């Protein structure tokens, strides 16, 4: 394919889109805030306007690739993102097919698209067995095994955010207890730090927590260690199960650098004791904020590896 792909990233805070070429370069990009005060059709019109503006004058497209927050039915992509209340069972793939007739339209979980992007053009390039992770408002992931995306029975394979790292740990939004997401997601980590006396009574985010950790605030440093240890335990389990070569971690909290990755490595090496599991390397995602768009484009360009549905 020589034509570009229209790539879309649907999230709770932003709707982003890019025109991506066959080499994985984002040649044009635009985004808007996800409106909070509209109904399902109003949100669709916002996305439609963004895509129309971005593709004006582009010419032929090879297809449309989308990463969207879940849950969703897959591959039909009737989406119900937890952080987008306006869409419940919204037929996103069907609407895009109608808007771009004759083109392949492929929609997957947003964290899966990040994993695909990192495998195709990022930190996992050239490796056959890769776990891509997003550690941000939530914790998600996607799994590449034998050089191909593993979808699982419902399209949710690789969802490491709900691996249990502490059976007696905090409640999770999924209804369970002690999930990695419950411990390591940014808002949950900030709430835990506030319970320990950090910025008590003030609005606070995971980004602010990481900033204070860099300044040496003891509670913020402890929070980063808590998240890092939980990530290390979860990755050790995933590595023993899937025989991974590389784990690439992106998302806002990953920007904390050594404050997160040092305790992660410590916990990983303590728990990854089998010889084959010791070979895994954990690295920051290489593609930054464009990873999801690059991965969404790869669903079209590299369908043989990353798209098993019709």
PDB file of N, CA and C in Angstrom, residues 74-159:
ATOM      1  N   UNK A  74     -15.880  -6.960  20.068  1.00  0.00           N
ATOM      2  CA  UNK A  74     -14.834  -7.018  19.046  1.00  0.00           C
ATOM      3  C   UNK A  74     -15.047  -8.256  18.199  1.00  0.00           C
ATOM      4  N   UNK A  75     -14.966  -8.123  16.875  1.00  0.00           N
ATOM      5  CA  UNK A  75     -14.482  -6.982  16.081  1.00  0.00           C
ATOM      6  C   UNK A  75     -15.564  -5.993  15.627  1.00  0.00           C
ATOM      7  N   UNK A  76     -16.830  -6.202  16.049  1.00  0.00           N
ATOM      8  CA  UNK A  76     -17.893  -5.305  15.583  1.00  0.00           C
ATOM      9  C   UNK A  76     -17.684  -3.872  16.040  1.00  0.00           C
ATOM     10  N   UNK A  77     -16.960  -3.699  17.179  1.00  0.00           N
ATOM     11  CA  UNK A  77     -16.634  -2.378  17.714  1.00  0.00           C
ATOM     12  C   UNK A  77     -17.869  -1.551  18.020  1.00  0.00           C
ATOM     13  N   UNK A  78     -18.800  -2.162  18.741  1.00  0.00           N
ATOM     14  CA  UNK A  78     -19.829  -1.385  19.435  1.00  0.00           C
ATOM     15  C   UNK A  78     -19.200  -0.995  20.772  1.00  0.00           C
ATOM     16  N   UNK A  79     -18.894   0.291  20.912  1.00  0.00           N
ATOM     17  CA  UNK A  79     -18.006   0.724  21.988  1.00  0.00           C
ATOM     18  C   UNK A  79     -18.787   1.326  23.151  1.00  0.00           C
ATOM     19  N   UNK A  80     -18.271   1.074  24.361  1.00  0.00           N
ATOM     20  CA  UNK A  80     -18.852   1.619  25.590  1.00  0.00           C
ATOM     21  C   UNK A  80     -17.728   2.064  26.515  1.00  0.00           C
ATOM     22  N   UNK A  81     -16.893   3.035  26.087  1.00  0.00           N
ATOM     23  CA  UNK A  81     -15.738   3.418  26.910  1.00  0.00           C
ATOM     24  C   UNK A  81     -16.164   3.872  28.298  1.00  0.00           C
ATOM     25  N   UNK A  82     -15.496   3.353  29.306  1.00  0.00           N
ATOM     26  CA  UNK A  82     -15.845   3.670  30.693  1.00  0.00           C
ATOM     27  C   UNK A  82     -15.832   5.172  30.923  1.00  0.00           C
ATOM     28  N   UNK A  83     -14.854   5.858  30.331  1.00  0.00           N
ATOM     29  CA  UNK A  83     -14.699   7.290  30.592  1.00  0.00           C
ATOM     30  C   UNK A  83     -15.368   8.172  29.536  1.00  0.00           C
ATOM     31  N   UNK A  84     -16.238   7.581  28.700  1.00  0.00           N
ATOM     32  CA  UNK A  84     -17.036   8.376  27.758  1.00  0.00           C
ATOM     33  C   UNK A  84     -18.496   7.955  27.925  1.00  0.00           C
ATOM     34  N   UNK A  85     -19.201   8.522  28.893  1.00  0.00           N
ATOM     35  CA  UNK A  85     -20.569   8.077  29.192  1.00  0.00           C
ATOM     36  C   UNK A  85     -21.543   8.221  28.023  1.00  0.00           C
ATOM     37  N   UNK A  86     -21.277   9.138  27.107  1.00  0.00           N
ATOM     38  CA  UNK A  86     -22.209   9.360  25.996  1.00  0.00           C
ATOM     39  C   UNK A  86     -22.294   8.157  25.068  1.00  0.00           C
ATOM     40  N   UNK A  87     -21.255   7.354  25.023  1.00  0.00           N
ATOM     41  CA  UNK A  87     -21.248   6.198  24.126  1.00  0.00           C
ATOM     42  C   UNK A  87     -21.432   4.917  24.927  1.00  0.00           C
ATOM     43  N   UNK A  88     -22.570   4.296  24.762  1.00  0.00           N
ATOM     44  CA  UNK A  88     -22.840   2.987  25.345  1.00  0.00           C
ATOM     45  C   UNK A  88     -23.399   2.104  24.243  1.00  0.00           C
ATOM     46  N   UNK A  89     -22.594   1.146  23.795  1.00  0.00           N
ATOM     47  CA  UNK A  89     -22.981   0.325  22.662  1.00  0.00           C
ATOM     48  C   UNK A  89     -23.011   1.097  21.362  1.00  0.00           C
ATOM     49  N   UNK A  90     -22.182   2.130  21.245  1.00  0.00           N
ATOM     50  CA  UNK A  90     -22.189   2.963  20.048  1.00  0.00           C
ATOM     51  C   UNK A  90     -21.515   2.217  18.894  1.00  0.00           C
ATOM     52  N   UNK A  91     -22.162   2.146  17.715  1.00  0.00           N
ATOM     53  CA  UNK A  91     -21.631   1.351  16.595  1.00  0.00           C
ATOM     54  C   UNK A  91     -20.537   2.099  15.837  1.00  0.00           C
ATOM     55  N   UNK A  92     -19.378   2.246  16.460  1.00  0.00           N
ATOM     56  CA  UNK A  92     -18.331   3.087  15.893  1.00  0.00           C
ATOM     57  C   UNK A  92     -17.813   2.549  14.562  1.00  0.00           C
ATOM     58  N   UNK A  93     -17.559   1.264  14.477  1.00  0.00           N
ATOM     59  CA  UNK A  93     -17.033   0.716  13.225  1.00  0.00           C
ATOM     60  C   UNK A  93     -18.062   0.848  12.095  1.00  0.00           C
ATOM     61  N   UNK A  94     -19.317   0.584  12.412  1.00  0.00           N
ATOM     62  CA  UNK A  94     -20.373   0.710  11.409  1.00  0.00           C
ATOM     63  C   UNK A  94     -20.482   2.137  10.896  1.00  0.00           C
ATOM     64  N   UNK A  95     -20.394   3.122  11.799  1.00  0.00           N
ATOM     65  CA  UNK A  95     -20.482   4.528  11.385  1.00  0.00           C
ATOM     66  C   UNK A  95     -19.296   4.918  10.506  1.00  0.00           C
ATOM     67  N   UNK A  96     -18.120   4.453  10.861  1.00  0.00           N
ATOM     68  CA  UNK A  96     -16.950   4.786  10.065  1.00  0.00           C
ATOM     69  C   UNK A  96     -16.987   4.109   8.701  1.00  0.00           C
ATOM     70  N   UNK A  97     -17.508   2.899   8.665  1.00  0.00           N
ATOM     71  CA  UNK A  97     -17.660   2.233   7.366  1.00  0.00           C
ATOM     72  C   UNK A  97     -18.606   3.011   6.456  1.00  0.00           C
ATOM     73  N   UNK A  98     -19.664   3.552   7.033  1.00  0.00           N
ATOM     74  CA  UNK A  98     -20.600   4.350   6.244  1.00  0.00           C
ATOM     75  C   UNK A  98     -19.965   5.661   5.790  1.00  0.00           C
ATOM     76  N   UNK A  99     -19.107   6.234   6.629  1.00  0.00           N
ATOM     77  CA  UNK A  99     -18.467   7.499   6.283  1.00  0.00           C
ATOM     78  C   UNK A  99     -17.353   7.325   5.257  1.00  0.00           C
ATOM     79  N   UNK A 100     -16.727   6.131   5.241  1.00  0.00           N
ATOM     80  CA  UNK A 100     -15.615   5.865   4.324  1.00  0.00           C
ATOM     81  C   UNK A 100     -15.900   4.565   3.560  1.00  0.00           C
ATOM     82  N   UNK A 101     -16.902   4.584   2.691  1.00  0.00           N
ATOM     83  CA  UNK A 101     -17.332   3.356   2.005  1.00  0.00           C
ATOM     84  C   UNK A 101     -16.222   2.775   1.138  1.00  0.00           C
ATOM     85  N   UNK A 102     -16.143   1.450   1.152  1.00  0.00           N
ATOM     86  CA  UNK A 102     -15.165   0.756   0.331  1.00  0.00           C
ATOM     87  C   UNK A 102     -13.801   0.609   0.954  1.00  0.00           C
ATOM     88  N   UNK A 103     -13.560   1.273   2.097  1.00  0.00           N
ATOM     89  CA  UNK A 103     -12.260   1.176   2.754  1.00  0.00           C
ATOM     90  C   UNK A 103     -12.322   0.201   3.928  1.00  0.00           C
ATOM     91  N   UNK A 104     -11.232  -0.504   4.197  1.00  0.00           N
ATOM     92  CA  UNK A 104     -11.192  -1.310   5.419  1.00  0.00           C
ATOM     93  C   UNK A 104     -11.199  -0.397   6.648  1.00  0.00           C
ATOM     94  N   UNK A 105     -12.041  -0.738   7.604  1.00  0.00           N
ATOM     95  CA  UNK A 105     -12.118   0.000   8.872  1.00  0.00           C
ATOM     96  C   UNK A 105     -11.863  -1.003   9.985  1.00  0.00           C
ATOM     97  N   UNK A 106     -10.832  -0.778  10.769  1.00  0.00           N
ATOM     98  CA  UNK A 106     -10.427  -1.722  11.806  1.00  0.00           C
ATOM     99  C   UNK A 106     -10.291  -1.004  13.135  1.00  0.00           C
ATOM    100  N   UNK A 107     -10.999  -1.507  14.143  1.00  0.00           N
ATOM    101  CA  UNK A 107     -11.068  -0.862  15.448  1.00  0.00           C
ATOM    102  C   UNK A 107     -10.627  -1.860  16.508  1.00  0.00           C
ATOM    103  N   UNK A 108      -9.731  -1.425  17.383  1.00  0.00           N
ATOM    104  CA  UNK A 108      -9.303  -2.276  18.490  1.00  0.00           C
ATOM    105  C   UNK A 108      -9.157  -1.422  19.751  1.00  0.00           C
ATOM    106  N   UNK A 109      -8.918  -2.099  20.862  1.00  0.00           N
ATOM    107  CA  UNK A 109      -8.696  -1.413  22.131  1.00  0.00           C
ATOM    108  C   UNK A 109      -7.509  -0.457  22.011  1.00  0.00           C
ATOM    109  N   UNK A 110      -7.602   0.684  22.679  1.00  0.00           N
ATOM    110  CA  UNK A 110      -6.544   1.685  22.541  1.00  0.00           C
ATOM    111  C   UNK A 110      -5.192   1.193  23.062  1.00  0.00           C
ATOM    112  N   UNK A 111      -5.188   0.438  24.165  1.00  0.00           N
ATOM    113  CA  UNK A 111      -3.918  -0.085  24.672  1.00  0.00           C
ATOM    114  C   UNK A 111      -3.340  -1.130  23.732  1.00  0.00           C
ATOM    115  N   UNK A 112      -4.191  -1.908  23.085  1.00  0.00           N
ATOM    116  CA  UNK A 112      -3.726  -2.860  22.078  1.00  0.00           C
ATOM    117  C   UNK A 112      -3.034  -2.114  20.938  1.00  0.00           C
ATOM    118  N   UNK A 113      -3.605  -0.999  20.520  1.00  0.00           N
ATOM    119  CA  UNK A 113      -2.989  -0.216  19.441  1.00  0.00           C
ATOM    120  C   UNK A 113      -1.627   0.325  19.849  1.00  0.00           C
ATOM    121  N   UNK A 114      -1.475   0.716  21.105  1.00  0.00           N
ATOM    122  CA  UNK A 114      -0.157   1.152  21.576  1.00  0.00           C
ATOM    123  C   UNK A 114       0.839   0.001  21.475  1.00  0.00           C
ATOM    124  N   UNK A 115       0.421  -1.190  21.909  1.00  0.00           N
ATOM    125  CA  UNK A 115       1.304  -2.355  21.833  1.00  0.00           C
ATOM    126  C   UNK A 115       1.683  -2.664  20.390  1.00  0.00           C
ATOM    127  N   UNK A 116       0.714  -2.606  19.484  1.00  0.00           N
ATOM    128  CA  UNK A 116       0.972  -2.871  18.075  1.00  0.00           C
ATOM    129  C   UNK A 116       1.938  -1.829  17.506  1.00  0.00           C
ATOM    130  N   UNK A 117       1.714  -0.565  17.839  1.00  0.00           N
ATOM    131  CA  UNK A 117       2.609   0.485  17.354  1.00  0.00           C
ATOM    132  C   UNK A 117       4.039   0.271  17.802  1.00  0.00           C
ATOM    133  N   UNK A 118       4.216  -0.093  19.071  1.00  0.00           N
ATOM    134  CA  UNK A 118       5.565  -0.311  19.588  1.00  0.00           C
ATOM    135  C   UNK A 118       6.214  -1.537  18.953  1.00  0.00           C
ATOM    136  N   UNK A 119       5.427  -2.545  18.628  1.00  0.00           N
ATOM    137  CA  UNK A 119       6.003  -3.717  17.970  1.00  0.00           C
ATOM    138  C   UNK A 119       6.352  -3.412  16.518  1.00  0.00           C
ATOM    139  N   UNK A 120       5.488  -2.673  15.831  1.00  0.00           N
ATOM    140  CA  UNK A 120       5.693  -2.387  14.410  1.00  0.00           C
ATOM    141  C   UNK A 120       6.847  -1.424  14.184  1.00  0.00           C
ATOM    142  N   UNK A 121       6.867  -0.306  14.918  1.00  0.00           N
ATOM    143  CA  UNK A 121       7.840   0.746  14.644  1.00  0.00           C
ATOM    144  C   UNK A 121       8.553   1.278  15.887  1.00  0.00           C
ATOM    145  N   UNK A 122       8.352   0.656  17.044  1.00  0.00           N
ATOM    146  CA  UNK A 122       8.888   1.230  18.266  1.00  0.00           C
ATOM    147  C   UNK A 122       9.862   0.325  19.000  1.00  0.00           C
ATOM    148  N   UNK A 123       9.724   0.279  20.321  1.00  0.00           N
ATOM    149  CA  UNK A 123      10.697  -0.398  21.179  1.00  0.00           C
ATOM    150  C   UNK A 123      10.725  -1.902  20.989  1.00  0.00           C
ATOM    151  N   UNK A 124       9.643  -2.480  20.464  1.00  0.00           N
ATOM    152  CA  UNK A 124       9.604  -3.922  20.250  1.00  0.00           C
ATOM    153  C   UNK A 124       9.898  -4.347  18.830  1.00  0.00           C
ATOM    154  N   UNK A 125      10.326  -3.431  18.002  1.00  0.00           N
ATOM    155  CA  UNK A 125      10.566  -3.755  16.585  1.00  0.00           C
ATOM    156  C   UNK A 125      11.644  -4.832  16.453  1.00  0.00           C
ATOM    157  N   UNK A 126      11.364  -5.837  15.639  1.00  0.00           N
ATOM    158  CA  UNK A 126      12.323  -6.906  15.425  1.00  0.00           C
ATOM    159  C   UNK A 126      12.258  -8.014  16.458  1.00  0.00           C
ATOM    160  N   UNK A 127      11.401  -7.876  17.454  1.00  0.00           N
ATOM    161  CA  UNK A 127      11.224  -8.914  18.473  1.00  0.00           C
ATOM    162  C   UNK A 127       9.905  -9.635  18.235  1.00  0.00           C
ATOM    163  N   UNK A 128       9.866 -10.916  18.566  1.00  0.00           N
ATOM    164  CA  UNK A 128       8.678 -11.717  18.268  1.00  0.00           C
ATOM    165  C   UNK A 128       7.654 -11.731  19.399  1.00  0.00           C
ATOM    166  N   UNK A 129       8.118 -11.547  20.648  1.00  0.00           N
ATOM    167  CA  UNK A 129       7.241 -11.734  21.812  1.00  0.00           C
ATOM    168  C   UNK A 129       7.327 -10.503  22.707  1.00  0.00           C
ATOM    169  N   UNK A 130       6.301  -9.673  22.616  1.00  0.00           N
ATOM    170  CA  UNK A 130       6.326  -8.334  23.208  1.00  0.00           C
ATOM    171  C   UNK A 130       5.020  -8.067  23.936  1.00  0.00           C
ATOM    172  N   UNK A 131       5.128  -7.471  25.104  1.00  0.00           N
ATOM    173  CA  UNK A 131       3.971  -6.928  25.809  1.00  0.00           C
ATOM    174  C   UNK A 131       4.081  -5.414  25.788  1.00  0.00           C
ATOM    175  N   UNK A 132       3.072  -4.748  25.252  1.00  0.00           N
ATOM    176  CA  UNK A 132       3.013  -3.296  25.301  1.00  0.00           C
ATOM    177  C   UNK A 132       2.047  -2.881  26.392  1.00  0.00           C
ATOM    178  N   UNK A 133       2.412  -1.888  27.179  1.00  0.00           N
ATOM    179  CA  UNK A 133       1.592  -1.455  28.308  1.00  0.00           C
ATOM    180  C   UNK A 133       1.384   0.049  28.290  1.00  0.00           C
ATOM    181  N   UNK A 134       0.239   0.456  28.812  1.00  0.00           N
ATOM    182  CA  UNK A 134      -0.062   1.860  29.059  1.00  0.00           C
ATOM    183  C   UNK A 134      -0.356   2.004  30.545  1.00  0.00           C
ATOM    184  N   UNK A 135       0.380   2.894  31.208  1.00  0.00           N
ATOM    185  CA  UNK A 135       0.161   3.160  32.629  1.00  0.00           C
ATOM    186  C   UNK A 135      -0.190   4.634  32.753  1.00  0.00           C
ATOM    187  N   UNK A 136      -1.459   4.904  32.924  1.00  0.00           N
ATOM    188  CA  UNK A 136      -1.943   6.286  32.915  1.00  0.00           C
ATOM    189  C   UNK A 136      -3.165   6.364  33.816  1.00  0.00           C
ATOM    190  N   UNK A 137      -4.267   6.913  33.302  1.00  0.00           N
ATOM    191  CA  UNK A 137      -5.518   6.938  34.060  1.00  0.00           C
ATOM    192  C   UNK A 137      -5.967   5.523  34.386  1.00  0.00           C
ATOM    193  N   UNK A 138      -5.686   4.594  33.498  1.00  0.00           N
ATOM    194  CA  UNK A 138      -5.878   3.172  33.732  1.00  0.00           C
ATOM    195  C   UNK A 138      -4.602   2.442  33.373  1.00  0.00           C
ATOM    196  N   UNK A 139      -4.646   1.124  33.464  1.00  0.00           N
ATOM    197  CA  UNK A 139      -3.505   0.304  33.069  1.00  0.00           C
ATOM    198  C   UNK A 139      -4.018  -0.732  32.074  1.00  0.00           C
ATOM    199  N   UNK A 140      -3.489  -0.692  30.853  1.00  0.00           N
ATOM    200  CA  UNK A 140      -3.920  -1.628  29.821  1.00  0.00           C
ATOM    201  C   UNK A 140      -2.728  -2.199  29.094  1.00  0.00           C
ATOM    202  N   UNK A 141      -3.003  -3.115  28.172  1.00  0.00           N
ATOM    203  CA  UNK A 141      -1.897  -3.711  27.446  1.00  0.00           C
ATOM    204  C   UNK A 141      -2.355  -4.493  26.236  1.00  0.00           C
ATOM    205  N   UNK A 142      -1.383  -4.910  25.478  1.00  0.00           N
ATOM    206  CA  UNK A 142      -1.606  -5.755  24.309  1.00  0.00           C
ATOM    207  C   UNK A 142      -0.447  -6.708  24.183  1.00  0.00           C
ATOM    208  N   UNK A 143      -0.712  -7.888  23.654  1.00  0.00           N
ATOM    209  CA  UNK A 143       0.270  -8.962  23.636  1.00  0.00           C
ATOM    210  C   UNK A 143       0.589  -9.385  22.204  1.00  0.00           C
ATOM    211  N   UNK A 144       1.874  -9.403  21.881  1.00  0.00           N
ATOM    212  CA  UNK A 144       2.373  -9.926  20.613  1.00  0.00           C
ATOM    213  C   UNK A 144       3.106 -11.230  20.915  1.00  0.00           C
ATOM    214  N   UNK A 145       2.706 -12.310  20.265  1.00  0.00           N
ATOM    215  CA  UNK A 145       3.359 -13.603  20.460  1.00  0.00           C
ATOM    216  C   UNK A 145       3.659 -14.207  19.098  1.00  0.00           C
ATOM    217  N   UNK A 146       4.905 -14.648  18.913  1.00  0.00           N
ATOM    218  CA  UNK A 146       5.295 -15.181  17.618  1.00  0.00           C
ATOM    219  C   UNK A 146       5.174 -14.175  16.498  1.00  0.00           C
ATOM    220  N   UNK A 147       5.310 -12.893  16.828  1.00  0.00           N
ATOM    221  CA  UNK A 147       5.248 -11.833  15.828  1.00  0.00           C
ATOM    222  C   UNK A 147       3.863 -11.401  15.434  1.00  0.00           C
ATOM    223  N   UNK A 148       2.828 -11.949  16.109  1.00  0.00           N
ATOM    224  CA  UNK A 148       1.452 -11.615  15.765  1.00  0.00           C
ATOM    225  C   UNK A 148       0.681 -11.166  17.004  1.00  0.00           C
ATOM    226  N   UNK A 149      -0.260 -10.270  16.789  1.00  0.00           N
ATOM    227  CA  UNK A 149      -1.126  -9.839  17.877  1.00  0.00           C
ATOM    228  C   UNK A 149      -1.997 -10.999  18.332  1.00  0.00           C
ATOM    229  N   UNK A 150      -2.060 -11.205  19.639  1.00  0.00           N
ATOM    230  CA  UNK A 150      -2.952 -12.202  20.222  1.00  0.00           C
ATOM    231  C   UNK A 150      -4.227 -11.480  20.646  1.00  0.00           C
ATOM    232  N   UNK A 151      -5.358 -11.840  20.045  1.00  0.00           N
ATOM    233  CA  UNK A 151      -6.623 -11.177  20.360  1.00  0.00           C
ATOM    234  C   UNK A 151      -7.325 -11.809  21.553  1.00  0.00           C
ATOM    235  N   UNK A 152      -7.261 -13.135  21.655  1.00  0.00           N
ATOM    236  CA  UNK A 152      -8.031 -13.828  22.674  1.00  0.00           C
ATOM    237  C   UNK A 152      -9.468 -14.034  22.221  1.00  0.00           C
ATOM    238  N   UNK A 153     -10.253 -14.665  23.078  1.00  0.00           N
ATOM    239  CA  UNK A 153     -11.614 -15.037  22.712  1.00  0.00           C
ATOM    240  C   UNK A 153     -12.504 -13.830  22.454  1.00  0.00           C
ATOM    241  N   UNK A 154     -12.250 -12.708  23.130  1.00  0.00           N
ATOM    242  CA  UNK A 154     -13.122 -11.540  23.000  1.00  0.00           C
ATOM    243  C   UNK A 154     -12.367 -10.283  22.588  1.00  0.00           C
ATOM    244  N   UNK A 155     -11.105 -10.439  22.169  1.00  0.00           N
ATOM    245  CA  UNK A 155     -10.316  -9.277  21.792  1.00  0.00           C
ATOM    246  C   UNK A 155      -9.610  -8.601  22.948  1.00  0.00           C
ATOM    247  N   UNK A 156      -9.608  -9.234  24.134  1.00  0.00           N
ATOM    248  CA  UNK A 156      -9.057  -8.595  25.325  1.00  0.00           C
ATOM    249  C   UNK A 156      -7.772  -9.229  25.829  1.00  0.00           C
ATOM    250  N   UNK A 157      -7.132 -10.087  25.045  1.00  0.00           N
ATOM    251  CA  UNK A 157      -5.867 -10.669  25.484  1.00  0.00           C
ATOM    252  C   UNK A 157      -4.844  -9.573  25.761  1.00  0.00           C
ATOM    253  N   UNK A 158      -3.999  -9.801  26.746  1.00  0.00           N
ATOM    254  CA  UNK A 158      -2.968  -8.826  27.097  1.00  0.00           C
ATOM    255  C   UNK A 158      -3.411  -7.770  28.082  1.00  0.00           C
ATOM    256  N   UNK A 159      -4.635  -7.882  28.604  1.00  0.00           N
ATOM    257  CA  UNK A 159      -5.159  -6.843  29.503  1.00  0.00           C
ATOM    258  C   UNK A 159      -4.560  -7.003  30.898  1.00  0.00           C
TER     259      UNK A 159
END
